[in-house]
PDB file of C-alpha atoms in Angstrom:
ATOM      1  CA  MET A 106     103.916  80.460 127.943  1.00  0.00           C
ATOM      2  CA  THR A 107     100.700  78.854 126.774  1.00  0.00           C
ATOM      3  CA  GLU A 108     100.460  77.537 123.227  1.00  0.00           C
ATOM      4  CA  PHE A 109      98.097  80.430 122.448  1.00  0.00           C
ATOM      5  CA  GLU A 110     100.691  82.959 123.664  1.00  0.00           C
ATOM      6  CA  LYS A 111     103.413  81.225 121.635  1.00  0.00           C
ATOM      7  CA  MET A 112     101.171  81.339 118.557  1.00  0.00           C
ATOM      8  CA  GLN A 113     100.490  85.067 119.043  1.00  0.00           C
ATOM      9  CA  HIS A 114     104.216  85.846 119.428  1.00  0.00           C
ATOM     10  CA  GLY A 115     105.444  83.995 116.328  1.00  0.00           C
ATOM     11  CA  MET A 116     107.085  81.201 118.306  1.00  0.00           C
ATOM     12  CA  PRO A 117     106.801  77.487 117.486  1.00  0.00           C
ATOM     13  CA  TYR A 118     103.610  76.079 119.001  1.00  0.00           C
ATOM     14  CA  SER A 119     101.490  72.950 118.996  1.00  0.00           C
ATOM     15  CA  PRO A 120      98.219  73.363 117.088  1.00  0.00           C
ATOM     16  CA  VAL A 121      96.729  70.327 118.873  1.00  0.00           C
ATOM     17  CA  ASP A 122      96.687  72.186 122.198  1.00  0.00           C
ATOM     18  CA  PRO A 123      93.201  71.809 123.787  1.00  0.00           C
ATOM     19  CA  GLU A 124      92.681  75.579 124.149  1.00  0.00           C
ATOM     20  CA  LEU A 125      93.600  76.249 120.505  1.00  0.00           C
ATOM     21  CA  THR A 126      91.402  73.348 119.412  1.00  0.00           C
ATOM     22  CA  GLN A 127      88.419  74.865 121.248  1.00  0.00           C
ATOM     23  CA  PHE A 128      89.056  78.261 119.613  1.00  0.00           C
ATOM     24  CA  ARG A 129      89.104  76.603 116.176  1.00  0.00           C
ATOM     25  CA  TYR A 130      85.884  74.690 116.923  1.00  0.00           C
ATOM     26  CA  ALA A 131      84.154  77.956 117.857  1.00  0.00           C
ATOM     27  CA  SER A 132      85.291  79.555 114.588  1.00  0.00           C
ATOM     28  CA  ARG A 133      84.232  76.511 112.559  1.00  0.00           C
ATOM     29  CA  ARG A 134      80.776  76.653 114.125  1.00  0.00           C
ATOM     30  CA  LEU A 135      80.399  80.324 113.199  1.00  0.00           C
ATOM     31  CA  CYS A 136      81.628  79.658 109.652  1.00  0.00           C
ATOM     32  CA  GLN A 137      79.279  76.689 109.324  1.00  0.00           C
ATOM     33  CA  GLN A 138      76.333  78.827 110.467  1.00  0.00           C
ATOM     34  CA  PHE A 139      77.377  81.630 108.130  1.00  0.00           C
ATOM     35  CA  ASN A 140      77.639  79.288 105.155  1.00  0.00           C
ATOM     36  CA  THR A 141      74.121  77.926 105.654  1.00  0.00           C
ATOM     37  CA  ILE A 142      72.281  81.246 106.072  1.00  0.00           C
ATOM     38  CA  ASP A 143      69.900  82.349 103.334  1.00  0.00           C
ATOM     39  CA  PRO A 144      71.898  84.841 101.196  1.00  0.00           C
ATOM     40  CA  ALA A 145      69.005  87.312 101.452  1.00  0.00           C
ATOM     41  CA  ASP A 146      69.209  87.363 105.280  1.00  0.00           C
ATOM     42  CA  VAL A 147      71.590  90.316 105.495  1.00  0.00           C
ATOM     43  CA  ASP A 148      71.050  90.860 109.231  1.00  0.00           C
ATOM     44  CA  ALA A 149      72.098  87.292 110.091  1.00  0.00           C
ATOM     45  CA  HIS A 150      75.175  87.611 107.842  1.00  0.00           C
ATOM     46  CA  GLU A 151      76.151  90.884 109.524  1.00  0.00           C
ATOM     47  CA  MET A 152      75.733  89.408 113.008  1.00  0.00           C
ATOM     48  CA  LEU A 153      77.893  86.364 112.305  1.00  0.00           C
ATOM     49  CA  ILE A 154      80.648  88.346 110.572  1.00  0.00           C
ATOM     50  CA  THR A 155      80.718  90.708 113.560  1.00  0.00           C
ATOM     51  CA  LYS A 156      81.089  87.710 115.904  1.00  0.00           C
ATOM     52  CA  LEU A 157      83.730  86.076 113.717  1.00  0.00           C
ATOM     53  CA  PHE A 158      86.235  88.897 113.087  1.00  0.00           C
ATOM     54  CA  ALA A 159      88.124  90.782 115.806  1.00  0.00           C
ATOM     55  CA  ILE A 160      87.505  94.079 114.018  1.00  0.00           C
ATOM     56  CA  ARG A 161      85.032  94.564 111.183  1.00  0.00           C
ATOM     57  CA  GLY A 162      84.604  97.857 109.354  1.00  0.00           C
ATOM     58  CA  LYS A 163      81.561  99.137 107.501  1.00  0.00           C
ATOM     59  CA  GLY A 164      80.559  97.790 104.106  1.00  0.00           C
ATOM     60  CA  VAL A 165      82.139  94.344 104.545  1.00  0.00           C
ATOM     61  CA  VAL A 166      80.722  91.710 102.197  1.00  0.00           C
ATOM     62  CA  VAL A 167      81.622  88.049 102.596  1.00  0.00           C
ATOM     63  CA  GLU A 168      80.226  85.546 100.127  1.00  0.00           C
ATOM     64  CA  ALA A 169      79.659  81.971 101.252  1.00  0.00           C
ATOM     65  CA  PRO A 170      81.278  79.597 101.525  1.00  0.00           C
ATOM     66  CA  PHE A 171      83.901  81.208 103.738  1.00  0.00           C
ATOM     67  CA  THR A 172      86.331  79.598 106.180  1.00  0.00           C
ATOM     68  CA  CYS A 173      88.781  80.884 108.771  1.00  0.00           C
ATOM     69  CA  SER A 174      90.707  79.133 111.544  1.00  0.00           C
ATOM     70  CA  TYR A 175      90.163  81.473 114.481  1.00  0.00           C
ATOM     71  CA  GLY A 176      88.560  84.698 113.259  1.00  0.00           C
ATOM     72  CA  MET A 177      89.718  86.525 116.369  1.00  0.00           C
ATOM     73  CA  ASN A 178      93.037  87.279 114.653  1.00  0.00           C
ATOM     74  CA  VAL A 179      91.430  89.034 111.654  1.00  0.00           C
ATOM     75  CA  ASN A 180      90.937  92.806 111.417  1.00  0.00           C
ATOM     76  CA  VAL A 181      88.951  93.950 108.387  1.00  0.00           C
ATOM     77  CA  GLY A 182      88.659  97.594 107.291  1.00  0.00           C
ATOM     78  CA  ASN A 183      85.835  99.391 105.496  1.00  0.00           C
ATOM     79  CA  ASN A 184      84.504  98.430 102.056  1.00  0.00           C
ATOM     80  CA  VAL A 185      86.072  94.986 101.879  1.00  0.00           C
ATOM     81  CA  ALA A 186      84.595  92.232  99.709  1.00  0.00           C
ATOM     82  CA  PHE A 187      85.452  88.533  99.878  1.00  0.00           C
ATOM     83  CA  GLY A 188      84.440  86.329  96.952  1.00  0.00           C
ATOM     84  CA  PRO A 189      83.153  82.800  97.540  1.00  0.00           C
ATOM     85  CA  ASN A 190      85.465  79.990  98.695  1.00  0.00           C
ATOM     86  CA  CYS A 191      87.949  82.233 100.507  1.00  0.00           C
ATOM     87  CA  THR A 192      90.002  80.700 103.307  1.00  0.00           C
ATOM     88  CA  ILE A 193      91.942  82.531 106.004  1.00  0.00           C
ATOM     89  CA  ILE A 194      94.276  80.468 108.176  1.00  0.00           C
ATOM     90  CA  ASP A 195      94.617  83.127 110.841  1.00  0.00           C
ATOM     91  CA  SER A 196      96.862  81.612 113.465  1.00  0.00           C
ATOM     92  CA  GLY A 197      98.781  84.854 113.139  1.00  0.00           C
ATOM     93  CA  HIS A 198      97.400  88.369 112.861  1.00  0.00           C
ATOM     94  CA  VAL A 199      95.715  89.328 109.561  1.00  0.00           C
ATOM     95  CA  GLU A 200      95.164  93.028 108.881  1.00  0.00           C
ATOM     96  CA  ILE A 201      93.069  93.933 105.834  1.00  0.00           C
ATOM     97  CA  GLY A 202      92.851  97.640 104.979  1.00  0.00           C
ATOM     98  CA  ASN A 203      90.048  99.679 103.453  1.00  0.00           C
ATOM     99  CA  ASN A 204      88.657  99.281  99.924  1.00  0.00           C
ATOM    100  CA  VAL A 205      90.014  95.779  99.354  1.00  0.00           C
ATOM    101  CA  LEU A 206      88.604  93.305  96.837  1.00  0.00           C
ATOM    102  CA  ILE A 207      89.460  89.657  97.485  1.00  0.00           C
ATOM    103  CA  GLY A 208      88.476  87.394  94.600  1.00  0.00           C
ATOM    104  CA  PRO A 209      86.981  83.910  94.795  1.00  0.00           C
ATOM    105  CA  GLY A 210      89.095  81.047  96.070  1.00  0.00           C
ATOM    106  CA  VAL A 211      91.773  83.243  97.656  1.00  0.00           C
ATOM    107  CA  GLY A 212      93.844  81.696 100.456  1.00  0.00           C
ATOM    108  CA  ILE A 213      95.462  83.821 103.168  1.00  0.00           C
ATOM    109  CA  TYR A 214      97.764  81.594 105.231  1.00  0.00           C
ATOM    110  CA  THR A 215      99.654  82.892 108.293  1.00  0.00           C
ATOM    111  CA  ILE A 216     101.278  79.593 109.253  1.00  0.00           C
ATOM    112  CA  ILE A 217     104.570  77.986 108.418  1.00  0.00           C
ATOM    113  CA  GLN A 218     104.417  74.292 109.175  1.00  0.00           C
ATOM    114  CA  GLY A 219     107.463  72.466 110.521  1.00  0.00           C
ATOM    115  CA  LEU A 220     109.118  70.186 108.047  1.00  0.00           C
ATOM    116  CA  LEU A 221     111.818  68.588 110.174  1.00  0.00           C
ATOM    117  CA  PRO A 222     111.089  65.255 111.894  1.00  0.00           C
ATOM    118  CA  LEU A 223     112.287  66.548 115.290  1.00  0.00           C
ATOM    119  CA  GLU A 224     109.788  69.426 115.135  1.00  0.00           C
ATOM    120  CA  VAL A 225     106.995  66.933 114.576  1.00  0.00           C
ATOM    121  CA  LEU A 226     108.233  64.766 117.458  1.00  0.00           C
ATOM    122  CA  ASP A 227     108.326  67.771 119.797  1.00  0.00           C
ATOM    123  CA  GLY A 228     104.774  68.617 118.774  1.00  0.00           C
ATOM    124  CA  GLU A 229     105.617  72.219 117.923  1.00  0.00           C
ATOM    125  CA  MET A 230     104.698  71.961 114.280  1.00  0.00           C
ATOM    126  CA  GLU A 231     103.719  75.510 113.338  1.00  0.00           C
ATOM    127  CA  ILE A 232     104.916  79.093 113.451  1.00  0.00           C
ATOM    128  CA  SER A 233     102.527  81.973 112.734  1.00  0.00           C
ATOM    129  CA  LEU A 234     103.589  85.172 111.018  1.00  0.00           C
ATOM    130  CA  PRO A 235     101.328  88.187 110.403  1.00  0.00           C
ATOM    131  CA  ILE A 236      99.925  89.229 107.030  1.00  0.00           C
ATOM    132  CA  ILE A 237      99.234  92.902 106.337  1.00  0.00           C
ATOM    133  CA  ILE A 238      97.144  93.942 103.322  1.00  0.00           C
ATOM    134  CA  GLY A 239      97.080  97.700 102.684  1.00  0.00           C
ATOM    135  CA  ASN A 240      94.311  99.958 101.426  1.00  0.00           C
ATOM    136  CA  ASN A 241      92.926  99.889  97.865  1.00  0.00           C
ATOM    137  CA  VAL A 242      94.214  96.391  97.045  1.00  0.00           C
ATOM    138  CA  VAL A 243      92.772  93.924  94.529  1.00  0.00           C
ATOM    139  CA  ILE A 244      93.578  90.224  94.970  1.00  0.00           C
ATOM    140  CA  GLY A 245      92.599  88.124  91.968  1.00  0.00           C
ATOM    141  CA  GLY A 246      90.827  84.795  92.295  1.00  0.00           C
ATOM    142  CA  ASN A 247      92.670  81.670  93.418  1.00  0.00           C
ATOM    143  CA  SER A 248      95.674  83.636  94.642  1.00  0.00           C
ATOM    144  CA  VAL A 249      97.589  82.628  97.763  1.00  0.00           C
ATOM    145  CA  ILE A 250      99.077  85.046 100.292  1.00  0.00           C
ATOM    146  CA  LYS A 251     101.729  83.332 102.425  1.00  0.00           C
ATOM    147  CA  ALA A 252     102.852  83.940 106.015  1.00  0.00           C
ATOM    148  CA  GLY A 253     104.785  87.069 106.911  1.00  0.00           C
ATOM    149  CA  VAL A 254     103.800  89.055 103.808  1.00  0.00           C
ATOM    150  CA  SER A 255     103.043  92.767 103.729  1.00  0.00           C
ATOM    151  CA  ILE A 256     101.140  94.084 100.708  1.00  0.00           C
ATOM    152  CA  GLY A 257     101.384  97.815 100.099  1.00  0.00           C
ATOM    153  CA  GLU A 258      98.665 100.281  99.167  1.00  0.00           C
ATOM    154  CA  GLY A 259      97.188 100.147  95.670  1.00  0.00           C
ATOM    155  CA  VAL A 260      98.587  96.721  94.786  1.00  0.00           C
ATOM    156  CA  VAL A 261      96.934  94.523  92.159  1.00  0.00           C
ATOM    157  CA  ILE A 262      97.585  90.781  92.456  1.00  0.00           C
ATOM    158  CA  GLU A 263      96.612  88.961  89.291  1.00  0.00           C
ATOM    159  CA  ALA A 264      94.545  85.776  89.501  1.00  0.00           C
ATOM    160  CA  GLY A 265      96.370  82.594  90.462  1.00  0.00           C
ATOM    161  CA  SER A 266      99.409  84.335  91.940  1.00  0.00           C
ATOM    162  CA  VAL A 267     101.352  83.027  94.932  1.00  0.00           C
ATOM    163  CA  VAL A 268     102.657  85.901  97.049  1.00  0.00           C
ATOM    164  CA  GLU A 269     105.694  84.835  99.076  1.00  0.00           C
ATOM    165  CA  GLY A 270     107.313  88.208  99.795  1.00  0.00           C
ATOM    166  CA  ASP A 271     106.431  91.812 100.507  1.00  0.00           C
ATOM    167  CA  ILE A 272     104.961  93.883  97.670  1.00  0.00           C
ATOM    168  CA  GLU A 273     105.712  97.578  97.281  1.00  0.00           C
ATOM    169  CA  PRO A 274     102.789  99.988  96.955  1.00  0.00           C
ATOM    170  CA  PHE A 275     101.180 100.554  93.549  1.00  0.00           C
ATOM    171  CA  SER A 276     102.591  97.411  91.941  1.00  0.00           C
ATOM    172  CA  VAL A 277     100.938  94.820  89.729  1.00  0.00           C
ATOM    173  CA  VAL A 278     102.176  91.307  90.465  1.00  0.00           C
ATOM    174  CA  SER A 279     101.602  87.957  88.822  1.00  0.00           C
ATOM    175  CA  GLY A 280     102.938  84.403  88.855  1.00  0.00           C
ATOM    176  CA  ASN A 281     104.245  81.708  91.151  1.00  0.00           C
ATOM    177  CA  PRO A 282     106.088  83.115  92.959  1.00  0.00           C
ATOM    178  CA  ALA A 283     104.475  86.490  92.312  1.00  0.00           C
ATOM    179  CA  ALA A 284     106.760  89.075  90.730  1.00  0.00           C
ATOM    180  CA  VAL A 285     106.201  92.706  89.824  1.00  0.00           C
ATOM    181  CA  ILE A 286     105.156  92.989  86.199  1.00  0.00           C
ATOM    182  CA  ARG A 287     104.435  96.723  86.225  1.00  0.00           C
ATOM    183  CA  ARG A 288     104.198  99.780  88.438  1.00  0.00           C
ATOM    184  CA  LEU A 289     101.056 101.883  88.713  1.00  0.00           C
ATOM    185  CA  ARG A 290     102.962 104.998  89.877  1.00  0.00           C
TER     186      ARG A 290
END
């Protein structure tokens, strides 16, 4: 298997692979262009966001600066808003539902980096796990969503939370690690 195929299948892979490096360079170029466009140039913003994400719904608003690793692993639904300074490390698949508000400084990270010396020596330093964000979700500013997490419909994540595990629908979570503080239904 290629390193790209390993990455897509949740197997250990080497992020320094030349093909993966070229994919990241292409995404960085698009993000760099996006971040330097005049905020009033809506058409240019729309064009670059369409090029960047694999799937992009209607009514998607992304405030600069914005960064993602690959872009091609991100599916965004309708009526999604990203605040400024959001980062998506999308080595794995990221699915964002409809009517989602992502506050400023939010990090969505699909990778687990190897910590053992032998993993570093073998060069297979990362594993990617998908992140699924349901419909009607609010993610407060400076929150972090970690690899392998599924966030149910109607969830509210309070600012500064670190989400390490799945969240049931219609829950309000807060803290590090994020814990349910109340149910909405």
